[in-house]
Coordinates of C-alpha atoms and ligand atoms in Angstrom, one line a residue:
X1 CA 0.0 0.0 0.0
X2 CA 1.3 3.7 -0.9
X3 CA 1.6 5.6 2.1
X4 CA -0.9 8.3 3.0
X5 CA -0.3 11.7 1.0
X6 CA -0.2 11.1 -2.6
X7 CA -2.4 9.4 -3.7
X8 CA -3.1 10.5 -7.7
X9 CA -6.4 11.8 -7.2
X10 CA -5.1 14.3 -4.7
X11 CA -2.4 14.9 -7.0
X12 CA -4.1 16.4 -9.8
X13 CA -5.6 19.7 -10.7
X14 CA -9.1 19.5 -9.3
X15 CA -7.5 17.9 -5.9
X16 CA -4.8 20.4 -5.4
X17 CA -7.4 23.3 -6.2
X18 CA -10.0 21.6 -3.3
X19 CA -7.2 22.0 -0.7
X20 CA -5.9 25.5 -2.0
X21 CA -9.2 27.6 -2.3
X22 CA -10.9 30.0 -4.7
X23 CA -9.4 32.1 -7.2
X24 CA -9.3 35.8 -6.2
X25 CA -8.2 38.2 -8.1
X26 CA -7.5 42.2 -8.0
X27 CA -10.7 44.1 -9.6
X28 CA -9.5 47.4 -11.0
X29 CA -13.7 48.3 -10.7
X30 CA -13.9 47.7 -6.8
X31 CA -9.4 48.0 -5.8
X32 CA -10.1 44.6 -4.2
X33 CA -8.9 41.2 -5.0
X34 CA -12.4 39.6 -5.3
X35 CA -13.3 36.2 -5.7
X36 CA -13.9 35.2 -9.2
X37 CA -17.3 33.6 -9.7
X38 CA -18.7 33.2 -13.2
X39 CA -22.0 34.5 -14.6
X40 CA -23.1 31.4 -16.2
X41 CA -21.8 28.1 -14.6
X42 CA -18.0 27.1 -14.5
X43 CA -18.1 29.3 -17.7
X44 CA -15.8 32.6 -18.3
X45 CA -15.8 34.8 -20.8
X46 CA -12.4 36.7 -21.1
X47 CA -11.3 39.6 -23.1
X48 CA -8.3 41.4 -23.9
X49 CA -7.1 44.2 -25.8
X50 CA -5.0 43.4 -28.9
X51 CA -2.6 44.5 -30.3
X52 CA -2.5 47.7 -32.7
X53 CA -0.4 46.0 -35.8
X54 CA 1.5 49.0 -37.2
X55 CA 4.9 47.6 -35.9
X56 CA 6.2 44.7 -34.0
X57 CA 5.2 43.8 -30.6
X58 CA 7.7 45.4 -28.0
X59 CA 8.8 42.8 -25.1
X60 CA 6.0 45.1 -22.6
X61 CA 3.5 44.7 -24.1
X62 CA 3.9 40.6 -24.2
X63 CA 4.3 41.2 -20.8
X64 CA 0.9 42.1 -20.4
X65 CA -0.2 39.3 -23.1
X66 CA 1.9 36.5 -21.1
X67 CA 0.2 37.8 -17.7
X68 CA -3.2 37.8 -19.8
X69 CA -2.0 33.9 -20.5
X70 CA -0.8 32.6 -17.0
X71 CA -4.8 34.4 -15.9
X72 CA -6.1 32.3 -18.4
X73 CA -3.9 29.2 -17.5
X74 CA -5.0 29.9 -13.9
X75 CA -8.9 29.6 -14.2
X76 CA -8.4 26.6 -16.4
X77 CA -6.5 24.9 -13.7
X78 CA -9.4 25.5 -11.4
X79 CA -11.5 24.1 -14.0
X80 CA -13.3 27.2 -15.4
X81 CA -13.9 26.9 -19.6
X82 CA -12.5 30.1 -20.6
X83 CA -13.6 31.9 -23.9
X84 CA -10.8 33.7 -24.7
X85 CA -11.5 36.9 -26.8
X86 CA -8.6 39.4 -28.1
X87 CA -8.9 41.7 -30.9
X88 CA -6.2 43.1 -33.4
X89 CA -6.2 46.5 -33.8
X90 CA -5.8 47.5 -37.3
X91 CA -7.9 51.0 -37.6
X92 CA -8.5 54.1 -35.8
X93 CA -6.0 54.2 -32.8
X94 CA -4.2 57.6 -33.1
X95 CA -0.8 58.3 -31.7
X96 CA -2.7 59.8 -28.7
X97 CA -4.9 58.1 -26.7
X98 CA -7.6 61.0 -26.9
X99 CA -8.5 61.8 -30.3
X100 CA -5.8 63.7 -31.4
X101 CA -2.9 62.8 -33.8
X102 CA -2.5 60.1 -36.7
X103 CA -4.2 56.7 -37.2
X104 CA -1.3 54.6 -36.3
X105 CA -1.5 52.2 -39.3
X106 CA -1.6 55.4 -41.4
X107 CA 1.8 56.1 -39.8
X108 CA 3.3 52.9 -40.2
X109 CA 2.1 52.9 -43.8
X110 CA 3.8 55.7 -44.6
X111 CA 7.5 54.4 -42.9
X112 CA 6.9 51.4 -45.0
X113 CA 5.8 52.6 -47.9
X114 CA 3.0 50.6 -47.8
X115 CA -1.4 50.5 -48.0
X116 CA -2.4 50.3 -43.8
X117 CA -4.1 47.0 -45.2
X118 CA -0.1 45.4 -45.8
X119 CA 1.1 46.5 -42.7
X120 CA -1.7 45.2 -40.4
X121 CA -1.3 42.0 -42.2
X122 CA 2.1 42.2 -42.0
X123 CA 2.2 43.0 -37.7
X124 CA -0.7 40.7 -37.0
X125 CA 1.1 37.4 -38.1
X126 CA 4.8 38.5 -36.9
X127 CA 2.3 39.1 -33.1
X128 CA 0.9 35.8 -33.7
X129 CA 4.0 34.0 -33.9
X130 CA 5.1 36.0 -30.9
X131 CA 2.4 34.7 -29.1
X132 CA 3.1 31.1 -29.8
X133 CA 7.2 31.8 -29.3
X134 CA 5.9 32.6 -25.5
X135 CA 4.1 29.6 -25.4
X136 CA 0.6 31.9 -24.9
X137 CA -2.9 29.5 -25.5
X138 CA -4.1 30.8 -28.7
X139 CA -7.1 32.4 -27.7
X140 CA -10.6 30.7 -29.1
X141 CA -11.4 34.1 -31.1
X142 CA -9.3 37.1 -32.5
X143 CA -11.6 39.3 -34.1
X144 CA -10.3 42.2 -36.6
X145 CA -11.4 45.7 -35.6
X146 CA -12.0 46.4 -40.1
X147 CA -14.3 43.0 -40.0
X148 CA -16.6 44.7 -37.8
X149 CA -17.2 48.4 -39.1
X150 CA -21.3 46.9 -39.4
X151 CA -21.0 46.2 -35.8
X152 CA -19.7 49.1 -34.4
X153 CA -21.6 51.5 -36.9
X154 CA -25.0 50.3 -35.4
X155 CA -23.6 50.9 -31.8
X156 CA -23.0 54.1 -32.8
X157 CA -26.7 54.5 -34.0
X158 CA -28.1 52.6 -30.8
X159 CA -25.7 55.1 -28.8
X160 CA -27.6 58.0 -30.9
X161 CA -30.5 57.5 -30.2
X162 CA -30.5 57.5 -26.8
X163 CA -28.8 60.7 -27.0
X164 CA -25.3 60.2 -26.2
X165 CA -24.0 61.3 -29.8
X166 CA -23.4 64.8 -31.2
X167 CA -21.3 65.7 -34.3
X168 CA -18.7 67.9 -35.1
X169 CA -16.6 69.1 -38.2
X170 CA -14.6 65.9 -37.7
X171 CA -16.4 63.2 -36.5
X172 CA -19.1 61.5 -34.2
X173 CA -18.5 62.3 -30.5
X174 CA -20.0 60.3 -27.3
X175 CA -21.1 63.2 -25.0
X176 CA -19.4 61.9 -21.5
X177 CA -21.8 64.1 -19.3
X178 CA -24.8 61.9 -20.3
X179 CA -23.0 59.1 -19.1
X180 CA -24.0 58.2 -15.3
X181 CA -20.7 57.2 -13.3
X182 CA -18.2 58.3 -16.1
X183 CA -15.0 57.5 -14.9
X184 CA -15.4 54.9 -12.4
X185 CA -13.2 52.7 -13.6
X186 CA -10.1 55.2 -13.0
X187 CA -11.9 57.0 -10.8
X188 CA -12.2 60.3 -12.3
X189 CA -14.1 63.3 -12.1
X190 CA -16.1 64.6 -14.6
X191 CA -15.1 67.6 -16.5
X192 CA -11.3 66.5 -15.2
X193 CA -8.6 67.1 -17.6
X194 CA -7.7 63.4 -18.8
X195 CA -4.0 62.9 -20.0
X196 CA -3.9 64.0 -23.8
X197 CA -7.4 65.2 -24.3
X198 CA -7.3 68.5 -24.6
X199 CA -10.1 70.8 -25.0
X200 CA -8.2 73.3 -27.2
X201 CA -7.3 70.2 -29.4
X202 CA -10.9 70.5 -30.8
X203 CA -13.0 73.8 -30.1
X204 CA -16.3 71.8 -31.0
X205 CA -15.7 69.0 -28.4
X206 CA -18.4 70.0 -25.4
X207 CA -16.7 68.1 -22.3
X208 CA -12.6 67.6 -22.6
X209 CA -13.3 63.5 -21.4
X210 CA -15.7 63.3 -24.7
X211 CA -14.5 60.5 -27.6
X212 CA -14.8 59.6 -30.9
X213 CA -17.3 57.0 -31.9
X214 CA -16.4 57.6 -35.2
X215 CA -13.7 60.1 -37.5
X216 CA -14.2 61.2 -40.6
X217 CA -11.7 61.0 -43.1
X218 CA -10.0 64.3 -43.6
X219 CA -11.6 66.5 -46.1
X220 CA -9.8 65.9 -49.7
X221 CA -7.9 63.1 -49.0
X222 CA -8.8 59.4 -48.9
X223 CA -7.7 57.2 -46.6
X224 CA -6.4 53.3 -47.6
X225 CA -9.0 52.2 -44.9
X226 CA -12.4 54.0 -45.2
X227 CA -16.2 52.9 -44.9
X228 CA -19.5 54.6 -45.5
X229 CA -21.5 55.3 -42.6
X230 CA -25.0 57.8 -42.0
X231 CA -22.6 60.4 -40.7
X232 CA -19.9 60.2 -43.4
X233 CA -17.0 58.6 -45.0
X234 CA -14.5 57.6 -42.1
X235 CA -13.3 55.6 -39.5
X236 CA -14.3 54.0 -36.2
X237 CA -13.0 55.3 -32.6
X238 CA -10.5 52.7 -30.3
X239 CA -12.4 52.2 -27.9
X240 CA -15.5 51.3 -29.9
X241 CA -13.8 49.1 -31.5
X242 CA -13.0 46.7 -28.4
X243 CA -17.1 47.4 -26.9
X244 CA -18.4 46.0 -30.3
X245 CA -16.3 43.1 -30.7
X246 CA -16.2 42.1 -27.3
X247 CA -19.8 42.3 -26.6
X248 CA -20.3 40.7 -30.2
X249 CA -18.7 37.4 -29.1
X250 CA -19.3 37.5 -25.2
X251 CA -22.7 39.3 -24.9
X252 CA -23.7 42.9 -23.6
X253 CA -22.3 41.6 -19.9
X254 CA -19.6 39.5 -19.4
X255 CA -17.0 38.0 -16.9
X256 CA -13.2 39.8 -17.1
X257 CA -11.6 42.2 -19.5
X258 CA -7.9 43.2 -19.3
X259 CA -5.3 45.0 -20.8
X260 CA -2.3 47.1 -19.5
X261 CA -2.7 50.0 -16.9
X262 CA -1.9 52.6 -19.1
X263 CA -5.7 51.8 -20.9
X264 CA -7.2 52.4 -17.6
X265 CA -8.1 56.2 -17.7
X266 CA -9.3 56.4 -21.5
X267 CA -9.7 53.4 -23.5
X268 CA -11.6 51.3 -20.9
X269 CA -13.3 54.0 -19.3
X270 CA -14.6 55.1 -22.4
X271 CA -15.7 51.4 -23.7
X272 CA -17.5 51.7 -19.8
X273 CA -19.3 54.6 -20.8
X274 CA -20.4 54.0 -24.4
X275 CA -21.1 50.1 -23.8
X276 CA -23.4 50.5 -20.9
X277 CA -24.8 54.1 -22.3
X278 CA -25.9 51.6 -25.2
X279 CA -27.5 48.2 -23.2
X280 CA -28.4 49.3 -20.1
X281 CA -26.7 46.7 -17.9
X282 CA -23.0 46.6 -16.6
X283 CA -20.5 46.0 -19.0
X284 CA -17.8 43.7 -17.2
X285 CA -17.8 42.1 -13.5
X286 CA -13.6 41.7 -13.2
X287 CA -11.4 44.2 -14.6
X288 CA -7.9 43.3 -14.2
X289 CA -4.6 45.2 -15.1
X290 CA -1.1 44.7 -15.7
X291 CA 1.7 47.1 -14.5
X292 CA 4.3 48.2 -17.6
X293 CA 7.9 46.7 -18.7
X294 CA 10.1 49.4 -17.9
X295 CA 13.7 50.5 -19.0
X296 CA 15.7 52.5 -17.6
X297 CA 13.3 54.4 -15.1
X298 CA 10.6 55.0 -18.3
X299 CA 7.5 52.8 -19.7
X300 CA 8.9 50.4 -22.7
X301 CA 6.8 52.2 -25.8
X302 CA 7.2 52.8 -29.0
X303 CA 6.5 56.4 -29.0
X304 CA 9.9 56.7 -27.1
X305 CA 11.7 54.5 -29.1
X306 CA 13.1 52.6 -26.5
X307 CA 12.1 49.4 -27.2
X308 CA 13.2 45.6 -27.3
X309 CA 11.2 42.5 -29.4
X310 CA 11.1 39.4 -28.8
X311 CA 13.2 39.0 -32.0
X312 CA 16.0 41.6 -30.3
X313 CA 16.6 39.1 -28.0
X314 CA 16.3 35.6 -29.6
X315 CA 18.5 37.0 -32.3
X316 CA 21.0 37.5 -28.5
X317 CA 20.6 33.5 -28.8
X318 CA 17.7 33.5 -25.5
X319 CA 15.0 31.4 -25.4
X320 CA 12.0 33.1 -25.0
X321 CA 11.3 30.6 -22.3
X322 CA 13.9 33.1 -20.4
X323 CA 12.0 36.1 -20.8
X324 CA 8.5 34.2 -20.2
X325 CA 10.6 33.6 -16.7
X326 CA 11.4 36.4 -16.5
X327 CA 8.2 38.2 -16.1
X328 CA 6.5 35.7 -14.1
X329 CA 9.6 36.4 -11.5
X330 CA 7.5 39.8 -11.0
X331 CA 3.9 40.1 -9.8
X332 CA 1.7 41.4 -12.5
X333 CA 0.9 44.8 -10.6
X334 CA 4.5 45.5 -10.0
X335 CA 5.8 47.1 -13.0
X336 CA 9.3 45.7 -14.2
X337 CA 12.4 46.8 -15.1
X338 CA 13.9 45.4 -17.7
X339 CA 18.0 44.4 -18.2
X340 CA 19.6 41.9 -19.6
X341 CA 21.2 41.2 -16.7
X342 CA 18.4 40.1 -15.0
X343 CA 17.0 38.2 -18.4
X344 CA 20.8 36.2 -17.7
X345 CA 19.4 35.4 -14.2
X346 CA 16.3 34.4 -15.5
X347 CA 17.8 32.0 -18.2
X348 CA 19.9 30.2 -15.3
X349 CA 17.0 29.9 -13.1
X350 CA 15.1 28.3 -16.1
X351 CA 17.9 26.1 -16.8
X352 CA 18.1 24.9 -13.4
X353 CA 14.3 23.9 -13.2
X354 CA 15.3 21.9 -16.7
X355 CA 18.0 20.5 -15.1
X356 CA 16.3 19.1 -11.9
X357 CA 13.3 18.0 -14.2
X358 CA 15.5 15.6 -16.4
X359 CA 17.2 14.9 -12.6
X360 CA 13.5 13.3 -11.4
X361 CA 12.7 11.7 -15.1
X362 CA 16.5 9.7 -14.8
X363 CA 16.2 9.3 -11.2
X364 CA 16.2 5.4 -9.4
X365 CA 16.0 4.9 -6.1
X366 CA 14.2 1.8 -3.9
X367 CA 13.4 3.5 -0.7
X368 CA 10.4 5.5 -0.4
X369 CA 10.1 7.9 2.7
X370 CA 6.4 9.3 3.6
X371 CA 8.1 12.5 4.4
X372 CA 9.0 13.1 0.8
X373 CA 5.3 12.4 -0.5
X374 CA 3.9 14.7 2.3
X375 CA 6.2 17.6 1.2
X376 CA 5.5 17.1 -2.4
X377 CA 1.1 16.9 -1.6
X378 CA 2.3 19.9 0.4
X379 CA 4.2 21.7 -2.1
X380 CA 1.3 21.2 -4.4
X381 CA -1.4 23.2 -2.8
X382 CA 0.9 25.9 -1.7
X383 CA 1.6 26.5 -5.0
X384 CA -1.7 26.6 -6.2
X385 CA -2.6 29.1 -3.1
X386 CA 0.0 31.2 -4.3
X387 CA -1.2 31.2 -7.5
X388 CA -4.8 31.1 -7.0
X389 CA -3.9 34.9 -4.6
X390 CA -4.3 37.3 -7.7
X391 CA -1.2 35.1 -9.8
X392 CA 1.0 35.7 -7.1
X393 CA 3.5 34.2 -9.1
X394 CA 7.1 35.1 -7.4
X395 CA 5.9 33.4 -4.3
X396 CA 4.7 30.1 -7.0
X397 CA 8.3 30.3 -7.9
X398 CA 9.8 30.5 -4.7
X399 CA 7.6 27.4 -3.7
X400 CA 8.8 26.1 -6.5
X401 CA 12.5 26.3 -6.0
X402 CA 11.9 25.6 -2.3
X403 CA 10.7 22.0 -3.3
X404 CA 13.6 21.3 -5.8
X405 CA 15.7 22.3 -2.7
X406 CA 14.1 20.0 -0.5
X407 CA 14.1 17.3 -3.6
X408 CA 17.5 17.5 -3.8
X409 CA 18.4 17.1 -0.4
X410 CA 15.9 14.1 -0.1
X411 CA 17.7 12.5 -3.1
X412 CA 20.8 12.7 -1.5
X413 CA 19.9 11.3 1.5
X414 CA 18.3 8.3 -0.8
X415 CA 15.0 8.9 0.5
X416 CA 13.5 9.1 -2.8
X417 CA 11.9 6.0 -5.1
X418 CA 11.6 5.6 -8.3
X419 CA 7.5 6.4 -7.9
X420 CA 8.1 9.1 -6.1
X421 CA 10.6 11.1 -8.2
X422 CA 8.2 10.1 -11.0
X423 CA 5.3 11.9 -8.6
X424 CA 7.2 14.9 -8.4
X425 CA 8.1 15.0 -11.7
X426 CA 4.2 15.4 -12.7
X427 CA 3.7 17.9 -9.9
X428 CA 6.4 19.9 -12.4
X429 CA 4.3 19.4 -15.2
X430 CA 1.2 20.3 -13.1
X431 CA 2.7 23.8 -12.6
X432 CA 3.9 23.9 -15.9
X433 CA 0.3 24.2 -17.1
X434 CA -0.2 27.6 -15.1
X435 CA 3.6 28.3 -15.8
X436 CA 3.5 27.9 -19.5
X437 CA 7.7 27.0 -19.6
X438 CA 7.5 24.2 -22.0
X439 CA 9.2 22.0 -19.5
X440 CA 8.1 18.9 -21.0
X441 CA 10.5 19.9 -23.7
X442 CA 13.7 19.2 -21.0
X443 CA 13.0 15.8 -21.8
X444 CA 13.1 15.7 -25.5
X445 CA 16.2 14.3 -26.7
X446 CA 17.4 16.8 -29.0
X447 CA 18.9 15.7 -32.3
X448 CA 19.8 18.1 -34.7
X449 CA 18.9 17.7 -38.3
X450 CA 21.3 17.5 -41.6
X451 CA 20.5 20.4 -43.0
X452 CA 20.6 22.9 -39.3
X453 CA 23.9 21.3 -39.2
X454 CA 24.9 22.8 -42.4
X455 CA 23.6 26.1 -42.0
X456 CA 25.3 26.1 -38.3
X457 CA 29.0 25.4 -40.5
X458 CA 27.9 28.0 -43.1
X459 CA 27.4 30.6 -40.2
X460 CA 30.4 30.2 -38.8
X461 CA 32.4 30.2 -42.2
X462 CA 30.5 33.6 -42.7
X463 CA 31.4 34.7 -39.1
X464 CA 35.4 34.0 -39.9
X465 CA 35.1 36.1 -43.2
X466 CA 33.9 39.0 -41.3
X467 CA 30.0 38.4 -42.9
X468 CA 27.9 38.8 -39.6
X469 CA 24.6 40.1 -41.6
X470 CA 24.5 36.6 -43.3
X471 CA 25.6 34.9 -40.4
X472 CA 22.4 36.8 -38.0
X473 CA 20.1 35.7 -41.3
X474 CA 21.3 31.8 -40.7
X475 CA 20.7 32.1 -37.0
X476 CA 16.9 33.6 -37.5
X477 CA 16.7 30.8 -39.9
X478 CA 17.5 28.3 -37.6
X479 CA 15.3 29.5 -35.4
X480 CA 12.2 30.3 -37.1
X481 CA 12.6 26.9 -39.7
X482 CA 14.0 24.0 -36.9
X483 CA 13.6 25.8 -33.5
X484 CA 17.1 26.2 -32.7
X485 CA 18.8 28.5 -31.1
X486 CA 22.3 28.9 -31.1
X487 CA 24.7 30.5 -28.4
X488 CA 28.4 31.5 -29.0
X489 CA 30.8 30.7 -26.3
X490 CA 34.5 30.6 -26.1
X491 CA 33.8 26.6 -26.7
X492 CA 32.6 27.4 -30.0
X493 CA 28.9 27.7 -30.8
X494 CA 26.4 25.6 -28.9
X495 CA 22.9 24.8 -30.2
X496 CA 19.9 24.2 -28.4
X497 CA 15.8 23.5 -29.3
X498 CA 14.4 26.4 -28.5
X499 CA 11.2 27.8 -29.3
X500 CA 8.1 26.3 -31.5
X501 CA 9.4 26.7 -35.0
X502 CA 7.5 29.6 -36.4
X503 CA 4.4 28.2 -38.6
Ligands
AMP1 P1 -1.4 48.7 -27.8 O1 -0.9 48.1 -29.0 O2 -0.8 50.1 -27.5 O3 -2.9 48.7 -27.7 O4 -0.9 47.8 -26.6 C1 -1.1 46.5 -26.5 C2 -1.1 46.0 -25.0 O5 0.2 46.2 -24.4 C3 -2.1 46.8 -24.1 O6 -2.7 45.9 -23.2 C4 -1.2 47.8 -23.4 O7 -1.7 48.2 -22.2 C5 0.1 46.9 -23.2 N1 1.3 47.7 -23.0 C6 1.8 48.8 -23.7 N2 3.0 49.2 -23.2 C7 3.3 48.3 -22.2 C8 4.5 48.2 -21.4 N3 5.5 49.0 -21.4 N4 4.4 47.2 -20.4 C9 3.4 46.3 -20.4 N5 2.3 46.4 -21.2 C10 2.3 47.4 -22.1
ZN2 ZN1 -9.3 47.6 -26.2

């Protein structure tokens, strides 16, 4: 008989999560970490802002999409079916927040020298494959912002006629002093000067917090994206955008919407104000926020230009395994500086956990020892407490690398079995479904084929002759065709499997 402890049934998802508790999370809405509990059964409905595709993704804002993952990961472990929503951005967000400045795919059309319709194509895929570099769950939908102009055009009309609307010279505006708790969300007072929206910016606006529903296109030019609407030939607002789709695929009230902080006082207040202004009824129970990647002292954007992508640092030969660590070693609300220091940290501490989890897979032992199965049930549920406390996930880690302490020391006292290194082993890959590391991949024997061999001795005679541009074109090669990633050491170059090869 096994001793008491481990039994498998306690040592799964659903046991673990009966020991550790609910899942509570912070609500920006009520600044309290609040239990979640589902409108409709064990049921979720999740969205998240997308992306606007006029460049690449920068390493903060996967931040925010990795936290938006591990959230997801975390609600599936406690057995919630999560309908995952995020929309691409590929109209109508201007270089300010408010309604001021250029349609960003207009300006990234122009620095390309190419229609907005090529670069959002363009953008979206490279974020996709981002996405699945990071190991994020593809979510179910990912509705385009210009595949929905019907939508949002007769929420604009719905909006009218209750009398939120009024027009100007240059567009459709959503009049905020009709709207009953404006600014809740941020909590801001009416009338209040909002960052970037500036009265003087358009004479015609009535209140500075008012929006754009929709923009018309300027007067004697045409824009490469434009529809027909009743008001005019144009474009839709940001924020409609994300009210229409999200309320398209999860209905007029739904579970939790995310996104980074910095869309708390504008682009989520106003989807508040003009969603709810159009049904009636709440828009969203669980609004939850991620804190920015910084550098040096300053937000990671692209306005300031100083910004790192994901292929900046695979290119540096890291797996982007290391920087998924790397942002789980913060909390989500703590914003995080980014060096690459502390990305060389976070690649040892991944390595180690790969280390200790091919340790457990090769491990033999006969003696088993009732203390190592109690620390491993116990090790379980703390982890899943930790996790289940608004993705506390530096104290998950620390659990984490307390128990392959503790592991350790147990194996070299001999106290550990066969079974029981094999337990602990699919605790690992328990966590690893919240975590998201891939660590099932520390087992794969890696076997490098012919033709990644070649291009590896082709880079290297390119490197000797002084070619490095060729010899950076091999490496992304390498990594986007056979998932490897090479590293150059005074050894000589070392390959490992890295990421998912790109599709
Ligand atoms: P955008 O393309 O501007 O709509 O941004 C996409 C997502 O990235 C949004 O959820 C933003 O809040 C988030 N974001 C932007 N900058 C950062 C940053 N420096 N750190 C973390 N998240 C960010
Ligand atoms: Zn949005």
């Amino acid at each position: 008989m096994r001793p008491m402890g481990v039994r498998s049934a306690t040592l799964s998802a659903p046991g673990l999560v009966h020991k550790a508790g609910p899942v509570r999370i912070f609500n920006t809405l009520t600044r309290r970490k609040e239990v979640v509990k589902p409108l409709k059964d064990k049921r979720l409905g999740m969205y998240a802002c997308g992306l606007t595709v006029y460049d690449f993704a920068h390493i903060g804002n996967l931040r925010t999409y990795v936290f938006e993952d591990v959230l997801r990961r975390v609600l599936e472990f406690n057995g919630f079916k999560v309908k995952h929503v995020m929309n691409i951005t590929d109209v109508g967000h201007l270089t300010s927040d408010a309604d001021t400045g250029e349609d960003k795919m207009e300006l990234g059309a122009r620095r390309e020298r190419k229609t907005a319709w090529e670069i959002s194509e363009r953008y979206a895929k490279l974020f996709l494959q981002d996405e699945a570099m990071l190991n994020i769950e593809k979510p179910q939908i990912i509705p385009k912002a210009t595949d929905h102009i019907g939508e949002m055009i007769k929420l604009i009309r719905l909006l009218e006629k209750k009398g939120y609307t009024y027009v100007t010279d240059d567009g459709v505006y959503f009049d905020t002093s009709k709207s009953r708790g404006y600014g809740k969300l941020a909590r801001l007072k009416l009338g209040g000067m909002m960052p970037g929206a500036r009265i003087e910016a358009n004479p015609q606006k009535r209140n500075p917090s008012d929006f754009a529903l929709w923009k018309f296109s300027p007067k004697g030019s045409k824009r490469d994206m434009e529809w027909n609407s009743p008001w005019g030939v144009g474009f839709p607002g940001w924020h409609l955008e994300c009210s229409a789709m999200s309320m398209k695929y999860l209905g007029k009230t739904f579970d939790i919407h995310c996104g980074g902080i910095d869309h708390i006082p504008i682009h989520h207040t106003n989807e508040i104000a003009q969603s709810e202004g159009a049904t009636g009824k709440k828009f969203v129970n669980y609004w939850v926020h991620a804190a920015h990647l910084i550098v040096e002292g300053k937000r990671m954007a692209k306005s300031l230009g100083n910004f790192y992508t994901l292929s900046t640092i695979t290119d540096k030969g890291y797996d982007p395994m290391s920087l998924r660590f790397f942002y789980l070693q913060a909390h989500y609300r703590r914003e995080l500086n980014f060096t690459y220091e502390a990305l060389d940290a976070a690649r040892n501490a991944i390595e180690s956990v790969q280390e200790f989890v091919r340790k457990l897979n090769e491990h033999e032992g006969p003696k088993s020892d009732t203390r190592v199965q109690a620390m491993i049930l116990h090790t379980g549920v703390r982890f899943v407490k930790a996790m289940n406390d608004d993705l506390d996930t530096p104290e998950a880690l620390a659990v984490l690398f307390r128990f392959i302490g503790e592991m350790n020391r147990f194996m070299d006292e001999d106290l550990v079995s066969k079974a029981d290194a094999k337990t602990a082993l699919k605790l690992m890959f328990l966590f690893d479904r919240i975590l998201g590391l891939n660590l099932k991949r520390s087992l794969e024997k890696a076997v490098l084929p012919e033709r990644a061999k070649e291009l590896i001795e082709e880079r290297e005679r390119a490197r000797k002759i002084g070619d490095y541009a060729h010899a950076d074109a091999i490496r992304r090669r390498l990594r986007d065709e056979f998932g490897v990633a090479l590293e150059d050491t005074p050894q000589g170059v070392k390959w490992k499997k890295s990421q998912v090869p790109a599709s």
